[in-house]
Tab-separated table of C-alpha atoms in Angstrom:
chain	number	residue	atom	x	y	z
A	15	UNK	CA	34.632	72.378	168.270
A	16	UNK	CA	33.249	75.103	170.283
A	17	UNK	CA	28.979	75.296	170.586
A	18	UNK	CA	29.715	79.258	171.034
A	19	UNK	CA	28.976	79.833	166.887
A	20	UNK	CA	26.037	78.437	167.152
A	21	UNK	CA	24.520	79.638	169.702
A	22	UNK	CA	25.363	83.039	168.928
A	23	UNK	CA	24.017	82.257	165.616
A	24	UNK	CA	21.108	80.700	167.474
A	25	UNK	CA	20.437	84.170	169.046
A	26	UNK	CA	21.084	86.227	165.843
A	27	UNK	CA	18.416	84.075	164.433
A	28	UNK	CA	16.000	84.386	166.983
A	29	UNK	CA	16.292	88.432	167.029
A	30	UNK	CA	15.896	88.158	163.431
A	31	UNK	CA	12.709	85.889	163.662
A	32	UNK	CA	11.428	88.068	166.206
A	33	UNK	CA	12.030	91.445	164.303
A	34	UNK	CA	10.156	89.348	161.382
A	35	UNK	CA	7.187	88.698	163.802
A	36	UNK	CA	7.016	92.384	164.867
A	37	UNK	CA	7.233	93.091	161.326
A	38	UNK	CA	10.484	95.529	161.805
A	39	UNK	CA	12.440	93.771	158.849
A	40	UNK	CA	13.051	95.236	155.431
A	41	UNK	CA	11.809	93.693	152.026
A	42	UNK	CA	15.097	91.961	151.402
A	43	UNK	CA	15.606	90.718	155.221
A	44	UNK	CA	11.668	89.665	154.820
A	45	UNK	CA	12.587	87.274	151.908
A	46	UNK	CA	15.899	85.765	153.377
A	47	UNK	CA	13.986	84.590	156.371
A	48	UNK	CA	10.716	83.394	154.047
A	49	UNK	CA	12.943	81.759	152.288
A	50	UNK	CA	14.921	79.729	155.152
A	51	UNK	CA	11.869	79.239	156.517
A	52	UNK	CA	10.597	77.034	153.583
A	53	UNK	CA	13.669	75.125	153.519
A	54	UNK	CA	14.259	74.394	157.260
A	55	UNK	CA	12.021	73.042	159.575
A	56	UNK	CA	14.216	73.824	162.667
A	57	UNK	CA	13.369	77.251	161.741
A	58	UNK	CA	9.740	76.604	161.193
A	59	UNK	CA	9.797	75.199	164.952
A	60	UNK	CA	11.837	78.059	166.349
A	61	UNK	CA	9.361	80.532	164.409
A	62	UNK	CA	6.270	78.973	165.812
A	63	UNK	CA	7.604	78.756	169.599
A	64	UNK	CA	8.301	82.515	169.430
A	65	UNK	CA	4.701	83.117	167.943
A	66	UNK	CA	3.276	81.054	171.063
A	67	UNK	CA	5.612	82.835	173.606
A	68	UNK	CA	3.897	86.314	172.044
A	69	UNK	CA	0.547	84.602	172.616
A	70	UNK	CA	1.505	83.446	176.456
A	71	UNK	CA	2.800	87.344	176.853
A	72	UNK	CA	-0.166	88.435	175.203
A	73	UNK	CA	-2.804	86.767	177.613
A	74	UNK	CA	-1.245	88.147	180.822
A	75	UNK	CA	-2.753	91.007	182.611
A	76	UNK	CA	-1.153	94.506	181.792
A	77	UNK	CA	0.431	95.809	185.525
A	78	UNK	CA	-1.631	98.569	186.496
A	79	UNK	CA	0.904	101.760	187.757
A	80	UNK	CA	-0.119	104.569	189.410
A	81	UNK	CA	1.323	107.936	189.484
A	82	UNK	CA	2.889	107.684	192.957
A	83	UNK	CA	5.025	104.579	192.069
A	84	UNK	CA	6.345	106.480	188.855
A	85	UNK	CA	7.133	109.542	191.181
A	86	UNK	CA	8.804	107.007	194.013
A	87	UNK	CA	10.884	106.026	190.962
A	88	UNK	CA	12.027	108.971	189.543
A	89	UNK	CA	12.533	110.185	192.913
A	90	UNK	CA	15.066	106.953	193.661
A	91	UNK	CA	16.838	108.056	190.363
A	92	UNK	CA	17.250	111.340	191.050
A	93	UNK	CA	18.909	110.385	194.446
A	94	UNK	CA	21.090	108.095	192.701
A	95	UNK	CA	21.812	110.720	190.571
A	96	UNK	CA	22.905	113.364	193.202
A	97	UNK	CA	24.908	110.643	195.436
A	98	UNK	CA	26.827	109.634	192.441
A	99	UNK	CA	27.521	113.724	191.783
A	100	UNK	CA	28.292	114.088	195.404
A	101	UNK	CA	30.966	110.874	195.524
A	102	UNK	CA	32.574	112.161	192.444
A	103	UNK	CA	32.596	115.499	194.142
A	104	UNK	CA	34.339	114.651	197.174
A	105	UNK	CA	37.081	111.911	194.930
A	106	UNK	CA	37.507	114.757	192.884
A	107	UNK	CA	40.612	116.363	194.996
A	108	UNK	CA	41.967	112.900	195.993
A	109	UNK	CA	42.418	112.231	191.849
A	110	UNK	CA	43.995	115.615	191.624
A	111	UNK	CA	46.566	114.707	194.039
A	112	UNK	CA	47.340	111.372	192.857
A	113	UNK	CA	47.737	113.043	189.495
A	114	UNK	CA	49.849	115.648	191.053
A	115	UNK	CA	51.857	112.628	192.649
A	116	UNK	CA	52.351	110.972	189.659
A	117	UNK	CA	53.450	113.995	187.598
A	118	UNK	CA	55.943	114.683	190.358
A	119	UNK	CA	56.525	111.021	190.275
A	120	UNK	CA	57.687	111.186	187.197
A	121	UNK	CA	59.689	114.009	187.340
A	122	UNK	CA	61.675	112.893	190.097
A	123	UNK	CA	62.581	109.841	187.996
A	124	UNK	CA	63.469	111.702	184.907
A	125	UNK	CA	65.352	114.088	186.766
A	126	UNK	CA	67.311	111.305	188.693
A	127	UNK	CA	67.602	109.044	185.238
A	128	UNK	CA	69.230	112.879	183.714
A	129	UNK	CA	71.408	113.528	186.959
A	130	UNK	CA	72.352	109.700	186.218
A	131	UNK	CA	73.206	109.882	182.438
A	132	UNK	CA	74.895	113.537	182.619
A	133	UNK	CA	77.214	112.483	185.986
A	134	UNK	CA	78.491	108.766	184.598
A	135	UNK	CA	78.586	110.709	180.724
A	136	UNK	CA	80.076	114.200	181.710
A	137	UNK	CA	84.165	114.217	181.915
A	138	UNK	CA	85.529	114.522	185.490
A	139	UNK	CA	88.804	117.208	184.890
A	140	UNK	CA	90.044	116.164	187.906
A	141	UNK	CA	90.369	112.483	186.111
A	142	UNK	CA	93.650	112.439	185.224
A	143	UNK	CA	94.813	114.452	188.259
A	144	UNK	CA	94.259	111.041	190.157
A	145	UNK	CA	95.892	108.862	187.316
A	146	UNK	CA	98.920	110.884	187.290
A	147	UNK	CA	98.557	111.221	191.290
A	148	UNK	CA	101.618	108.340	191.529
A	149	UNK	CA	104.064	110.464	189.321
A	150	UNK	CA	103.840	113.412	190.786
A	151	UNK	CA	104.026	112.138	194.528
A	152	UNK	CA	107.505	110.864	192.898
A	153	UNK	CA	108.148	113.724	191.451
A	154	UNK	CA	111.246	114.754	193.046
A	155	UNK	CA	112.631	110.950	192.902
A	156	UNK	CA	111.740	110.993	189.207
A	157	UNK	CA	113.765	114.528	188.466
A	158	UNK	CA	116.755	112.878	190.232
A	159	UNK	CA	116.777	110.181	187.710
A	160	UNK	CA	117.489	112.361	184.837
A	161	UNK	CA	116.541	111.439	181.661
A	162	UNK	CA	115.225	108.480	179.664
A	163	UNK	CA	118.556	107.488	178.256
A	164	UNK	CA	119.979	106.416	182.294
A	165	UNK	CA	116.933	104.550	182.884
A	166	UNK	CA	117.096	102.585	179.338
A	167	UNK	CA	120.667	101.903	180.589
A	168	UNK	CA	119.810	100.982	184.403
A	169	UNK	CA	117.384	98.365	182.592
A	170	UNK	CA	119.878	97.083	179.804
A	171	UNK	CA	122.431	96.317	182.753
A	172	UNK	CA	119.293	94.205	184.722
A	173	UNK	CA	118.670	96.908	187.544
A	174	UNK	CA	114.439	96.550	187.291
A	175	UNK	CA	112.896	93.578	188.521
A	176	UNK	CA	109.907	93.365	186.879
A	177	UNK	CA	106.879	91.502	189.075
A	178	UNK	CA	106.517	88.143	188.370
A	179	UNK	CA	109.420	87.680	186.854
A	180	UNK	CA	111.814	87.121	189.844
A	181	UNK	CA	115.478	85.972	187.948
A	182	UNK	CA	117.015	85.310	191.318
C-alpha cells in the first residue's frame, strides 16, 4: 500500500493541531481533537513538538524593516507588474493572428471536406453519356442490324462467340 494517505492525513492533522494551538478551531473541532488527544499518544507527541517549534519561533529576534526595503519591494512588483502588461501587450497581435489562422484553418477544411462530400455525392449528367459512349460510336453499325428479332436469330444459328467460351 501506498504511504500517500497517511501522510496527507499526517498533514491534515498537523494543520488541525496547529489551528487548535492558535486557538482558530470551533467548539465541536475543539472536542474531536481533545478527545484524540486523550486516546493517542502519537498525537500527544505530535501536539507537543508543534508547541516547542512555536516556542523555538517565538525566541527568535523579530527582522527589523525599514521603509526603504518595503518601497524597493513594491517598486520590484510594480515592475513585474508593467513587464508582464507590456509582454502580453506586444503577444497580443501574434494570438490574434494565430486565431485568425486557425479560424481560416478551419474553414479551408470544412470548405474542402463540403467541396469533397457535394462533388463524390452530386450526380454527374454527363454519367451516362460516357456509359452509353460505346453504343452510340456504333450507332450506325447497330441501325444496320435491324431489330432484336435478327440478332436473337444470328445467335440461335451460333454467329456470337462469346469470350471465354471459344467452341472451336
Amino acid at each position: 500500500m501506498s504511504k500517500e494517505p497517511s501522510s496527507v492525513d499526517s498533514a491534515s492533522l498537523e494543520e488541525q493541531l496547529s489551528a487548535y494551538l492558535d486557538g482558530e478551531l470551533d467548539d465541536e473541532a475543539t472536542r474531536q481533537i481533545e478527545q484524540r488527544l486523550a486516546c493517542d499518544p502519537q498525537i500527544r507527541k505530535t501536539l507537543q513538538d508543534l508547541e516547542r517549534t512555536w516556542q523555538i519561533l517565538d525566541t527568535l529576534d523579530e527582522a527589523e524593516v525599514d521603509e526603504s526595503f518595503t518601497r524597493t519591494t513594491l517598486e520590484m512588483v510594480a515592475v513585474a507588474a508593467e513587464e508582464d502588461v507590456q509582454r502580453q501587450a506586444a503577444e497580443a497581435p501574434r494570438l490574434r493572428r494565430r486565431r485568425v489562422l486557425v479560424a481560416l484553418t478551419w474553414l479551408a477544411g470544412a470548405a474542402a471536406v463540403g467541396f469533397m462530400a457535394v462533388a463524390l455525392g452530386w450526380p454527374n449528367p454527363n454519367r451516362q453519356l460516357l456509359e452509353d459512349l460505346p453504343v452510340v460510336e456504333r450507332l450506325e453499325q447497330y441501325r444496320q442490324i435491324g431489330d432484336f428479332e435478327f440478332l436473337d436469330a444470328l445467335y440461335r444459328e451460333g454467329m456470337f462467340v462469346e469470350e471465354g467460351n471459344d467452341e472451336s
